[in-house]
């Protein structure tokens, strides 16, 4: 349940200063999830040397609103009235995207999930792939395109994941951009985000000059996992199924099924928030299952 002043709700018919307890939504963070997320958020300005007024709405309610939007697929203006005003929620979303807070939150949870799974916090291998998604009318012409192979008018998201399927980095381009053209910035970002990554698996669309470039420029081994030419039925291919599963995870969040964002970096942030929800819930379940010390 969320608690915040009714005055922030605008014309609600409730006198200012009266506390309102809103009903919960399935997308709300649990206490266990919030204990993981809160330490990874920046301190409010009024608690730092910058000073200023205290924030009018609890951070937890802002996060709940963002998660509701990503999970349900509604527009910003259609956020339920019992959340903080949509302008306030969007301001936090936009600011956290621009200053890197969303990325740091995502990466911090990924490291914790890896440790909980018995892995090192930082990955040493990755899998890359792309997925074209239709763009809504809010996606400007300058950043959208036509994917002839998939018959999709919109954008293409290129992701690199670790061997658990957790995202390391994302690049969003127009759907008309070829995989091997977008792979260079993707692998370069992967090199910066995962300094220990030395092996990358990819499908046949990334073969060619990209392989020697990755080896020479970044000291990365790009291994192509090819689909057999005589294969006419579905078959799970080694390593490639990991990134395909990640796309399936992302697609459970309705805001990411299509691209509704004016800015490509906002679509990247929507994907990160989807993964934040997945990882926080997974960690909360893992922690609750562990025996408590006597």
PDB file of C-alpha atoms in Angstrom:
ATOM      1  CA  UNK A   1       0.000   0.000   0.000  1.00  0.00           C
ATOM      2  CA  UNK A   2       1.255   3.508  -0.801  1.00  0.00           C
ATOM      3  CA  UNK A   3       0.955   6.547   1.450  1.00  0.00           C
ATOM      4  CA  UNK A   4       1.373  10.192   0.415  1.00  0.00           C
ATOM      5  CA  UNK A   5      -0.378  13.567   0.870  1.00  0.00           C
ATOM      6  CA  UNK A   6      -3.664  13.955  -0.954  1.00  0.00           C
ATOM      7  CA  UNK A   7      -2.702  17.513  -1.892  1.00  0.00           C
ATOM      8  CA  UNK A   8      -0.320  16.096  -4.490  1.00  0.00           C
ATOM      9  CA  UNK A   9      -3.193  14.382  -6.273  1.00  0.00           C
ATOM     10  CA  UNK A  10      -4.721  17.570  -7.592  1.00  0.00           C
ATOM     11  CA  UNK A  11      -8.502  17.886  -7.720  1.00  0.00           C
ATOM     12  CA  UNK A  12      -9.402  14.755  -5.812  1.00  0.00           C
ATOM     13  CA  UNK A  13     -12.216  16.014  -3.647  1.00  0.00           C
ATOM     14  CA  UNK A  14     -10.115  15.408  -0.536  1.00  0.00           C
ATOM     15  CA  UNK A  15      -8.857  18.273   1.586  1.00  0.00           C
ATOM     16  CA  UNK A  16      -5.161  19.110   1.401  1.00  0.00           C
ATOM     17  CA  UNK A  17      -2.870  17.399   3.856  1.00  0.00           C
ATOM     18  CA  UNK A  18      -5.042  14.302   4.328  1.00  0.00           C
ATOM     19  CA  UNK A  19      -3.032  11.117   3.967  1.00  0.00           C
ATOM     20  CA  UNK A  20      -4.345   8.714   1.330  1.00  0.00           C
ATOM     21  CA  UNK A  21      -3.648   5.001   1.356  1.00  0.00           C
ATOM     22  CA  UNK A  22      -3.896   3.681  -2.180  1.00  0.00           C
ATOM     23  CA  UNK A  23      -4.666   0.125  -3.134  1.00  0.00           C
ATOM     24  CA  UNK A  24      -1.794  -2.072  -4.208  1.00  0.00           C
ATOM     25  CA  UNK A  25      -1.064  -3.256  -7.755  1.00  0.00           C
ATOM     26  CA  UNK A  26       0.640  -6.518  -8.792  1.00  0.00           C
ATOM     27  CA  UNK A  27       3.552  -4.482 -10.151  1.00  0.00           C
ATOM     28  CA  UNK A  28       4.277  -2.771  -6.805  1.00  0.00           C
ATOM     29  CA  UNK A  29       7.612  -3.457  -5.159  1.00  0.00           C
ATOM     30  CA  UNK A  30       7.468  -5.648  -2.080  1.00  0.00           C
ATOM     31  CA  UNK A  31       9.300  -4.706   1.109  1.00  0.00           C
ATOM     32  CA  UNK A  32      12.016  -7.207   0.203  1.00  0.00           C
ATOM     33  CA  UNK A  33      12.400  -5.745  -3.291  1.00  0.00           C
ATOM     34  CA  UNK A  34      12.467  -2.179  -1.980  1.00  0.00           C
ATOM     35  CA  UNK A  35      15.269  -3.087   0.436  1.00  0.00           C
ATOM     36  CA  UNK A  36      17.304  -4.038  -2.651  1.00  0.00           C
ATOM     37  CA  UNK A  37      16.354  -1.048  -4.821  1.00  0.00           C
ATOM     38  CA  UNK A  38      16.458   1.845  -2.351  1.00  0.00           C
ATOM     39  CA  UNK A  39      20.224   1.685  -1.589  1.00  0.00           C
ATOM     40  CA  UNK A  40      20.988   1.867  -5.329  1.00  0.00           C
ATOM     41  CA  UNK A  41      19.044   5.109  -5.851  1.00  0.00           C
ATOM     42  CA  UNK A  42      20.801   8.482  -5.365  1.00  0.00           C
ATOM     43  CA  UNK A  43      20.173  10.342  -2.135  1.00  0.00           C
ATOM     44  CA  UNK A  44      17.480  13.047  -2.417  1.00  0.00           C
ATOM     45  CA  UNK A  45      18.954  16.489  -3.016  1.00  0.00           C
ATOM     46  CA  UNK A  46      17.605  17.929   0.202  1.00  0.00           C
ATOM     47  CA  UNK A  47      19.650  15.370   2.176  1.00  0.00           C
ATOM     48  CA  UNK A  48      22.891  16.385   0.427  1.00  0.00           C
ATOM     49  CA  UNK A  49      24.969  19.533   0.347  1.00  0.00           C
ATOM     50  CA  UNK A  50      22.815  20.784  -2.536  1.00  0.00           C
ATOM     51  CA  UNK A  51      19.930  21.315  -0.120  1.00  0.00           C
ATOM     52  CA  UNK A  52      16.421  22.238  -1.195  1.00  0.00           C
ATOM     53  CA  UNK A  53      12.911  21.219  -0.232  1.00  0.00           C
ATOM     54  CA  UNK A  54      12.038  17.637   0.717  1.00  0.00           C
ATOM     55  CA  UNK A  55      10.531  15.610  -2.119  1.00  0.00           C
ATOM     56  CA  UNK A  56       6.736  15.725  -2.166  1.00  0.00           C
ATOM     57  CA  UNK A  57       6.342  12.035  -3.024  1.00  0.00           C
ATOM     58  CA  UNK A  58       8.080   8.936  -1.638  1.00  0.00           C
ATOM     59  CA  UNK A  59      10.670   7.375  -3.922  1.00  0.00           C
ATOM     60  CA  UNK A  60       8.933   4.030  -3.524  1.00  0.00           C
ATOM     61  CA  UNK A  61       5.740   5.432  -5.044  1.00  0.00           C
ATOM     62  CA  UNK A  62       7.705   6.858  -7.986  1.00  0.00           C
ATOM     63  CA  UNK A  63       9.266   3.439  -8.617  1.00  0.00           C
ATOM     64  CA  UNK A  64       5.857   1.762  -8.248  1.00  0.00           C
ATOM     65  CA  UNK A  65       4.391   4.118 -10.858  1.00  0.00           C
ATOM     66  CA  UNK A  66       7.224   3.485 -13.340  1.00  0.00           C
ATOM     67  CA  UNK A  67       6.900  -0.273 -12.877  1.00  0.00           C
ATOM     68  CA  UNK A  68       3.119  -0.067 -13.322  1.00  0.00           C
ATOM     69  CA  UNK A  69       3.548   1.795 -16.614  1.00  0.00           C
ATOM     70  CA  UNK A  70       6.192  -0.607 -17.940  1.00  0.00           C
ATOM     71  CA  UNK A  71       4.186  -3.687 -16.935  1.00  0.00           C
ATOM     72  CA  UNK A  72       0.729  -2.505 -18.041  1.00  0.00           C
ATOM     73  CA  UNK A  73       1.756  -0.561 -21.153  1.00  0.00           C
ATOM     74  CA  UNK A  74      -0.374   2.500 -20.394  1.00  0.00           C
ATOM     75  CA  UNK A  75       0.665   6.000 -21.449  1.00  0.00           C
ATOM     76  CA  UNK A  76       2.129   8.486 -18.985  1.00  0.00           C
ATOM     77  CA  UNK A  77      -1.072  10.518 -18.860  1.00  0.00           C
ATOM     78  CA  UNK A  78      -3.110   7.407 -18.065  1.00  0.00           C
ATOM     79  CA  UNK A  79      -1.289   6.498 -14.888  1.00  0.00           C
ATOM     80  CA  UNK A  80      -3.914   5.858 -12.173  1.00  0.00           C
ATOM     81  CA  UNK A  81      -4.739   8.918 -10.116  1.00  0.00           C
ATOM     82  CA  UNK A  82      -3.659   7.252  -6.872  1.00  0.00           C
ATOM     83  CA  UNK A  83      -0.033   7.416  -8.013  1.00  0.00           C
ATOM     84  CA  UNK A  84       1.900  10.700  -7.845  1.00  0.00           C
ATOM     85  CA  UNK A  85       1.117  13.067 -10.778  1.00  0.00           C
ATOM     86  CA  UNK A  86       2.294  11.653 -14.087  1.00  0.00           C
ATOM     87  CA  UNK A  87       4.466  14.727 -14.729  1.00  0.00           C
ATOM     88  CA  UNK A  88       6.374  14.022 -11.506  1.00  0.00           C
ATOM     89  CA  UNK A  89       6.809  10.340 -12.360  1.00  0.00           C
ATOM     90  CA  UNK A  90       7.971  11.149 -15.900  1.00  0.00           C
ATOM     91  CA  UNK A  91      10.401  13.766 -14.561  1.00  0.00           C
ATOM     92  CA  UNK A  92      12.028  11.158 -12.316  1.00  0.00           C
ATOM     93  CA  UNK A  93      12.093   8.581 -15.138  1.00  0.00           C
ATOM     94  CA  UNK A  94      13.684  11.058 -17.556  1.00  0.00           C
ATOM     95  CA  UNK A  95      16.179  12.391 -15.014  1.00  0.00           C
ATOM     96  CA  UNK A  96      17.227   8.943 -13.820  1.00  0.00           C
ATOM     97  CA  UNK A  97      17.695   7.884 -17.449  1.00  0.00           C
ATOM     98  CA  UNK A  98      19.825  10.906 -18.302  1.00  0.00           C
ATOM     99  CA  UNK A  99      22.079  10.850 -15.228  1.00  0.00           C
ATOM    100  CA  UNK A 100      22.704   7.105 -15.353  1.00  0.00           C
ATOM    101  CA  UNK A 101      20.735   6.195 -12.225  1.00  0.00           C
ATOM    102  CA  UNK A 102      18.616   3.616 -14.079  1.00  0.00           C
ATOM    103  CA  UNK A 103      21.708   1.988 -15.555  1.00  0.00           C
ATOM    104  CA  UNK A 104      23.486   1.827 -12.194  1.00  0.00           C
ATOM    105  CA  UNK A 105      20.383   0.373 -10.532  1.00  0.00           C
ATOM    106  CA  UNK A 106      20.114  -2.249 -13.280  1.00  0.00           C
ATOM    107  CA  UNK A 107      23.811  -3.160 -13.139  1.00  0.00           C
ATOM    108  CA  UNK A 108      23.826  -3.321  -9.347  1.00  0.00           C
ATOM    109  CA  UNK A 109      20.956  -5.796  -9.304  1.00  0.00           C
ATOM    110  CA  UNK A 110      22.557  -7.851 -12.094  1.00  0.00           C
ATOM    111  CA  UNK A 111      25.735  -8.249 -10.033  1.00  0.00           C
ATOM    112  CA  UNK A 112      23.670  -9.396  -7.030  1.00  0.00           C
ATOM    113  CA  UNK A 113      21.729 -11.918  -9.138  1.00  0.00           C
ATOM    114  CA  UNK A 114      24.973 -13.337 -10.481  1.00  0.00           C
ATOM    115  CA  UNK A 115      26.447 -13.686  -6.994  1.00  0.00           C
ATOM    116  CA  UNK A 116      23.241 -15.358  -5.762  1.00  0.00           C
ATOM    117  CA  UNK A 117      23.595 -17.836  -8.657  1.00  0.00           C
ATOM    118  CA  UNK A 118      27.155 -18.677  -7.636  1.00  0.00           C
ATOM    119  CA  UNK A 119      28.805 -16.608 -10.371  1.00  0.00           C
ATOM    120  CA  UNK A 120      31.311 -13.761 -10.276  1.00  0.00           C
ATOM    121  CA  UNK A 121      29.668 -10.302 -10.134  1.00  0.00           C
ATOM    122  CA  UNK A 122      31.092  -9.399 -13.566  1.00  0.00           C
ATOM    123  CA  UNK A 123      30.532 -11.649 -16.616  1.00  0.00           C
ATOM    124  CA  UNK A 124      33.338 -12.984 -18.794  1.00  0.00           C
ATOM    125  CA  UNK A 125      31.204 -14.112 -21.767  1.00  0.00           C
ATOM    126  CA  UNK A 126      28.210 -12.682 -23.597  1.00  0.00           C
ATOM    127  CA  UNK A 127      25.648 -13.423 -26.305  1.00  0.00           C
ATOM    128  CA  UNK A 128      24.405 -10.770 -28.743  1.00  0.00           C
ATOM    129  CA  UNK A 129      21.322 -10.571 -30.942  1.00  0.00           C
ATOM    130  CA  UNK A 130      18.707  -8.106 -32.175  1.00  0.00           C
ATOM    131  CA  UNK A 131      14.930  -7.838 -32.310  1.00  0.00           C
ATOM    132  CA  UNK A 132      12.801  -5.528 -34.452  1.00  0.00           C
ATOM    133  CA  UNK A 133       9.679  -4.037 -32.846  1.00  0.00           C
ATOM    134  CA  UNK A 134       6.921  -1.983 -34.385  1.00  0.00           C
ATOM    135  CA  UNK A 135       7.013   1.713 -33.631  1.00  0.00           C
ATOM    136  CA  UNK A 136       3.932   3.617 -32.504  1.00  0.00           C
ATOM    137  CA  UNK A 137       2.993   6.967 -34.012  1.00  0.00           C
ATOM    138  CA  UNK A 138       4.949   8.630 -31.188  1.00  0.00           C
ATOM    139  CA  UNK A 139       8.229   7.338 -32.644  1.00  0.00           C
ATOM    140  CA  UNK A 140       9.611  10.103 -34.899  1.00  0.00           C
ATOM    141  CA  UNK A 141      10.528   9.397 -38.500  1.00  0.00           C
ATOM    142  CA  UNK A 142      14.164  10.343 -37.892  1.00  0.00           C
ATOM    143  CA  UNK A 143      14.744   7.356 -35.591  1.00  0.00           C
ATOM    144  CA  UNK A 144      12.575   4.679 -37.191  1.00  0.00           C
ATOM    145  CA  UNK A 145      12.970   2.536 -40.292  1.00  0.00           C
ATOM    146  CA  UNK A 146      11.744  -0.484 -42.255  1.00  0.00           C
ATOM    147  CA  UNK A 147      13.133  -3.958 -41.582  1.00  0.00           C
ATOM    148  CA  UNK A 148      12.617  -5.693 -44.915  1.00  0.00           C
ATOM    149  CA  UNK A 149      13.387  -9.173 -43.557  1.00  0.00           C
ATOM    150  CA  UNK A 150      10.907  -8.975 -40.664  1.00  0.00           C
ATOM    151  CA  UNK A 151       8.462  -6.608 -42.399  1.00  0.00           C
ATOM    152  CA  UNK A 152       8.547  -4.285 -39.390  1.00  0.00           C
ATOM    153  CA  UNK A 153       8.318  -0.496 -39.413  1.00  0.00           C
ATOM    154  CA  UNK A 154       9.870   0.788 -36.219  1.00  0.00           C
ATOM    155  CA  UNK A 155      13.040   0.313 -34.247  1.00  0.00           C
ATOM    156  CA  UNK A 156      15.482  -2.493 -33.577  1.00  0.00           C
ATOM    157  CA  UNK A 157      16.916  -3.273 -30.153  1.00  0.00           C
ATOM    158  CA  UNK A 158      20.346  -4.866 -30.027  1.00  0.00           C
ATOM    159  CA  UNK A 159      21.275  -6.479 -26.721  1.00  0.00           C
ATOM    160  CA  UNK A 160      24.225  -8.250 -25.172  1.00  0.00           C
ATOM    161  CA  UNK A 161      23.441 -10.647 -22.326  1.00  0.00           C
ATOM    162  CA  UNK A 162      25.523 -12.797 -20.024  1.00  0.00           C
ATOM    163  CA  UNK A 163      25.195 -16.579 -19.887  1.00  0.00           C
ATOM    164  CA  UNK A 164      22.299 -16.239 -17.412  1.00  0.00           C
ATOM    165  CA  UNK A 165      20.379 -14.075 -19.884  1.00  0.00           C
ATOM    166  CA  UNK A 166      20.868 -10.857 -17.900  1.00  0.00           C
ATOM    167  CA  UNK A 167      21.380  -7.775 -20.033  1.00  0.00           C
ATOM    168  CA  UNK A 168      24.820  -6.160 -20.058  1.00  0.00           C
ATOM    169  CA  UNK A 169      24.190  -3.420 -22.614  1.00  0.00           C
ATOM    170  CA  UNK A 170      21.532  -2.216 -25.089  1.00  0.00           C
ATOM    171  CA  UNK A 171      21.633  -0.216 -28.311  1.00  0.00           C
ATOM    172  CA  UNK A 172      18.395   0.958 -29.971  1.00  0.00           C
ATOM    173  CA  UNK A 173      18.465   1.893 -33.663  1.00  0.00           C
ATOM    174  CA  UNK A 174      16.065   2.289 -36.545  1.00  0.00           C
ATOM    175  CA  UNK A 175      14.778  -1.097 -37.727  1.00  0.00           C
ATOM    176  CA  UNK A 176      16.463  -0.518 -41.093  1.00  0.00           C
ATOM    177  CA  UNK A 177      19.961  -0.722 -39.563  1.00  0.00           C
ATOM    178  CA  UNK A 178      21.684  -4.026 -40.343  1.00  0.00           C
ATOM    179  CA  UNK A 179      22.797  -6.197 -37.425  1.00  0.00           C
ATOM    180  CA  UNK A 180      26.482  -6.124 -38.343  1.00  0.00           C
ATOM    181  CA  UNK A 181      26.384  -2.298 -38.621  1.00  0.00           C
ATOM    182  CA  UNK A 182      24.854  -1.896 -35.154  1.00  0.00           C
ATOM    183  CA  UNK A 183      27.119  -4.603 -33.743  1.00  0.00           C
ATOM    184  CA  UNK A 184      30.155  -2.337 -33.595  1.00  0.00           C
ATOM    185  CA  UNK A 185      28.651   0.197 -31.164  1.00  0.00           C
ATOM    186  CA  UNK A 186      26.989  -2.686 -29.293  1.00  0.00           C
ATOM    187  CA  UNK A 187      30.259  -4.589 -28.834  1.00  0.00           C
ATOM    188  CA  UNK A 188      32.109  -1.367 -28.032  1.00  0.00           C
ATOM    189  CA  UNK A 189      29.550  -0.597 -25.297  1.00  0.00           C
ATOM    190  CA  UNK A 190      29.845  -4.204 -24.135  1.00  0.00           C
ATOM    191  CA  UNK A 191      33.615  -3.772 -23.867  1.00  0.00           C
ATOM    192  CA  UNK A 192      33.138  -0.672 -21.709  1.00  0.00           C
ATOM    193  CA  UNK A 193      30.333  -2.112 -19.539  1.00  0.00           C
ATOM    194  CA  UNK A 194      31.839  -5.586 -19.104  1.00  0.00           C
ATOM    195  CA  UNK A 195      35.587  -5.136 -18.937  1.00  0.00           C
ATOM    196  CA  UNK A 196      36.125  -8.828 -18.208  1.00  0.00           C
ATOM    197  CA  UNK A 197      34.140 -10.105 -21.213  1.00  0.00           C
ATOM    198  CA  UNK A 198      36.473 -11.881 -23.635  1.00  0.00           C
ATOM    199  CA  UNK A 199      34.129 -14.242 -25.517  1.00  0.00           C
ATOM    200  CA  UNK A 200      30.974 -13.267 -27.427  1.00  0.00           C
ATOM    201  CA  UNK A 201      28.595 -15.621 -29.220  1.00  0.00           C
ATOM    202  CA  UNK A 202      26.461 -14.442 -32.152  1.00  0.00           C
ATOM    203  CA  UNK A 203      24.439 -15.824 -35.052  1.00  0.00           C
ATOM    204  CA  UNK A 204      25.439 -15.934 -38.700  1.00  0.00           C
ATOM    205  CA  UNK A 205      24.231 -12.386 -39.356  1.00  0.00           C
ATOM    206  CA  UNK A 206      27.295 -11.064 -37.544  1.00  0.00           C
ATOM    207  CA  UNK A 207      29.849 -13.020 -39.570  1.00  0.00           C
ATOM    208  CA  UNK A 208      32.386 -11.277 -41.778  1.00  0.00           C
ATOM    209  CA  UNK A 209      34.628  -8.295 -41.005  1.00  0.00           C
ATOM    210  CA  UNK A 210      33.170  -7.926 -37.524  1.00  0.00           C
ATOM    211  CA  UNK A 211      35.054 -11.002 -36.275  1.00  0.00           C
ATOM    212  CA  UNK A 212      38.609  -9.747 -37.005  1.00  0.00           C
ATOM    213  CA  UNK A 213      37.649  -6.202 -35.931  1.00  0.00           C
ATOM    214  CA  UNK A 214      36.535  -7.397 -32.489  1.00  0.00           C
ATOM    215  CA  UNK A 215      39.726  -9.422 -32.127  1.00  0.00           C
ATOM    216  CA  UNK A 216      42.053  -6.635 -33.226  1.00  0.00           C
ATOM    217  CA  UNK A 217      40.388  -3.585 -31.723  1.00  0.00           C
ATOM    218  CA  UNK A 218      38.955  -4.949 -28.490  1.00  0.00           C
ATOM    219  CA  UNK A 219      40.726  -8.292 -27.899  1.00  0.00           C
ATOM    220  CA  UNK A 220      37.350 -10.053 -27.980  1.00  0.00           C
ATOM    221  CA  UNK A 221      36.700 -13.447 -29.546  1.00  0.00           C
ATOM    222  CA  UNK A 222      33.483 -13.342 -31.571  1.00  0.00           C
ATOM    223  CA  UNK A 223      32.278 -16.906 -32.116  1.00  0.00           C
ATOM    224  CA  UNK A 224      29.571 -17.452 -34.737  1.00  0.00           C
ATOM    225  CA  UNK A 225      26.943 -20.077 -33.859  1.00  0.00           C
ATOM    226  CA  UNK A 226      25.514 -21.042 -37.237  1.00  0.00           C
ATOM    227  CA  UNK A 227      22.193 -22.672 -37.978  1.00  0.00           C
ATOM    228  CA  UNK A 228      22.649 -25.912 -39.980  1.00  0.00           C
ATOM    229  CA  UNK A 229      21.692 -25.438 -43.644  1.00  0.00           C
ATOM    230  CA  UNK A 230      19.725 -28.704 -43.712  1.00  0.00           C
ATOM    231  CA  UNK A 231      17.678 -27.847 -40.600  1.00  0.00           C
ATOM    232  CA  UNK A 232      13.977 -27.506 -41.503  1.00  0.00           C
ATOM    233  CA  UNK A 233      12.446 -27.823 -38.044  1.00  0.00           C
ATOM    234  CA  UNK A 234      12.771 -25.918 -34.800  1.00  0.00           C
ATOM    235  CA  UNK A 235      15.891 -26.704 -32.814  1.00  0.00           C
ATOM    236  CA  UNK A 236      17.403 -25.022 -29.781  1.00  0.00           C
ATOM    237  CA  UNK A 237      20.843 -23.804 -30.841  1.00  0.00           C
ATOM    238  CA  UNK A 238      23.690 -23.672 -28.336  1.00  0.00           C
ATOM    239  CA  UNK A 239      24.163 -20.296 -26.637  1.00  0.00           C
ATOM    240  CA  UNK A 240      21.708 -18.490 -28.955  1.00  0.00           C
ATOM    241  CA  UNK A 241      18.692 -19.683 -26.958  1.00  0.00           C
ATOM    242  CA  UNK A 242      19.891 -17.635 -23.967  1.00  0.00           C
ATOM    243  CA  UNK A 243      19.374 -14.271 -25.653  1.00  0.00           C
ATOM    244  CA  UNK A 244      16.108 -15.422 -27.249  1.00  0.00           C
ATOM    245  CA  UNK A 245      14.812 -16.214 -23.767  1.00  0.00           C
ATOM    246  CA  UNK A 246      15.747 -12.705 -22.659  1.00  0.00           C
ATOM    247  CA  UNK A 247      13.653 -11.224 -25.473  1.00  0.00           C
ATOM    248  CA  UNK A 248      10.764 -13.381 -24.222  1.00  0.00           C
ATOM    249  CA  UNK A 249      11.239 -12.011 -20.691  1.00  0.00           C
ATOM    250  CA  UNK A 250      11.195  -8.446 -21.981  1.00  0.00           C
ATOM    251  CA  UNK A 251       8.051  -9.042 -24.039  1.00  0.00           C
ATOM    252  CA  UNK A 252       6.059  -9.887 -20.905  1.00  0.00           C
ATOM    253  CA  UNK A 253       6.103  -6.152 -20.163  1.00  0.00           C
ATOM    254  CA  UNK A 254       3.570  -4.486 -22.417  1.00  0.00           C
ATOM    255  CA  UNK A 255       5.376  -1.173 -22.730  1.00  0.00           C
ATOM    256  CA  UNK A 256       8.253  -3.014 -24.444  1.00  0.00           C
ATOM    257  CA  UNK A 257       6.170  -5.122 -26.857  1.00  0.00           C
ATOM    258  CA  UNK A 258       6.096  -2.070 -29.133  1.00  0.00           C
ATOM    259  CA  UNK A 259       8.224   1.051 -29.106  1.00  0.00           C
ATOM    260  CA  UNK A 260       6.243   4.067 -27.902  1.00  0.00           C
ATOM    261  CA  UNK A 261       9.176   6.306 -26.987  1.00  0.00           C
ATOM    262  CA  UNK A 262      10.165   9.502 -28.749  1.00  0.00           C
ATOM    263  CA  UNK A 263      13.779   9.022 -27.685  1.00  0.00           C
ATOM    264  CA  UNK A 264      15.687   5.752 -28.313  1.00  0.00           C
ATOM    265  CA  UNK A 265      17.354   6.077 -24.903  1.00  0.00           C
ATOM    266  CA  UNK A 266      13.934   6.028 -23.264  1.00  0.00           C
ATOM    267  CA  UNK A 267      13.175   2.700 -24.931  1.00  0.00           C
ATOM    268  CA  UNK A 268      16.495   1.413 -23.579  1.00  0.00           C
ATOM    269  CA  UNK A 269      15.407   2.589 -20.129  1.00  0.00           C
ATOM    270  CA  UNK A 270      12.042   0.808 -20.460  1.00  0.00           C
ATOM    271  CA  UNK A 271      13.904  -2.434 -21.162  1.00  0.00           C
ATOM    272  CA  UNK A 272      16.148  -1.808 -18.164  1.00  0.00           C
ATOM    273  CA  UNK A 273      13.130  -1.222 -15.908  1.00  0.00           C
ATOM    274  CA  UNK A 274      11.602  -4.485 -17.124  1.00  0.00           C
ATOM    275  CA  UNK A 275      14.803  -6.301 -16.198  1.00  0.00           C
ATOM    276  CA  UNK A 276      15.000  -4.436 -12.871  1.00  0.00           C
ATOM    277  CA  UNK A 277      11.557  -5.814 -11.986  1.00  0.00           C
ATOM    278  CA  UNK A 278      12.593  -9.349 -13.012  1.00  0.00           C
ATOM    279  CA  UNK A 279      15.876  -9.271 -11.098  1.00  0.00           C
ATOM    280  CA  UNK A 280      14.491  -7.638  -7.944  1.00  0.00           C
ATOM    281  CA  UNK A 281      11.717 -10.210  -7.734  1.00  0.00           C
ATOM    282  CA  UNK A 282      14.156 -13.064  -8.322  1.00  0.00           C
ATOM    283  CA  UNK A 283      16.495 -11.785  -5.605  1.00  0.00           C
ATOM    284  CA  UNK A 284      13.639 -11.262  -3.147  1.00  0.00           C
ATOM    285  CA  UNK A 285      12.493 -14.862  -3.650  1.00  0.00           C
ATOM    286  CA  UNK A 286      16.047 -16.159  -3.280  1.00  0.00           C
ATOM    287  CA  UNK A 287      16.671 -14.189  -0.096  1.00  0.00           C
ATOM    288  CA  UNK A 288      13.372 -15.263   1.455  1.00  0.00           C
ATOM    289  CA  UNK A 289      14.180 -18.922   0.710  1.00  0.00           C
ATOM    290  CA  UNK A 290      17.522 -18.802   2.477  1.00  0.00           C
ATOM    291  CA  UNK A 291      17.535 -20.050   6.092  1.00  0.00           C
ATOM    292  CA  UNK A 292      17.860 -17.284   8.659  1.00  0.00           C
ATOM    293  CA  UNK A 293      20.819 -17.369  11.066  1.00  0.00           C
ATOM    294  CA  UNK A 294      19.954 -18.464  14.617  1.00  0.00           C
TER     295      UNK A 294
END
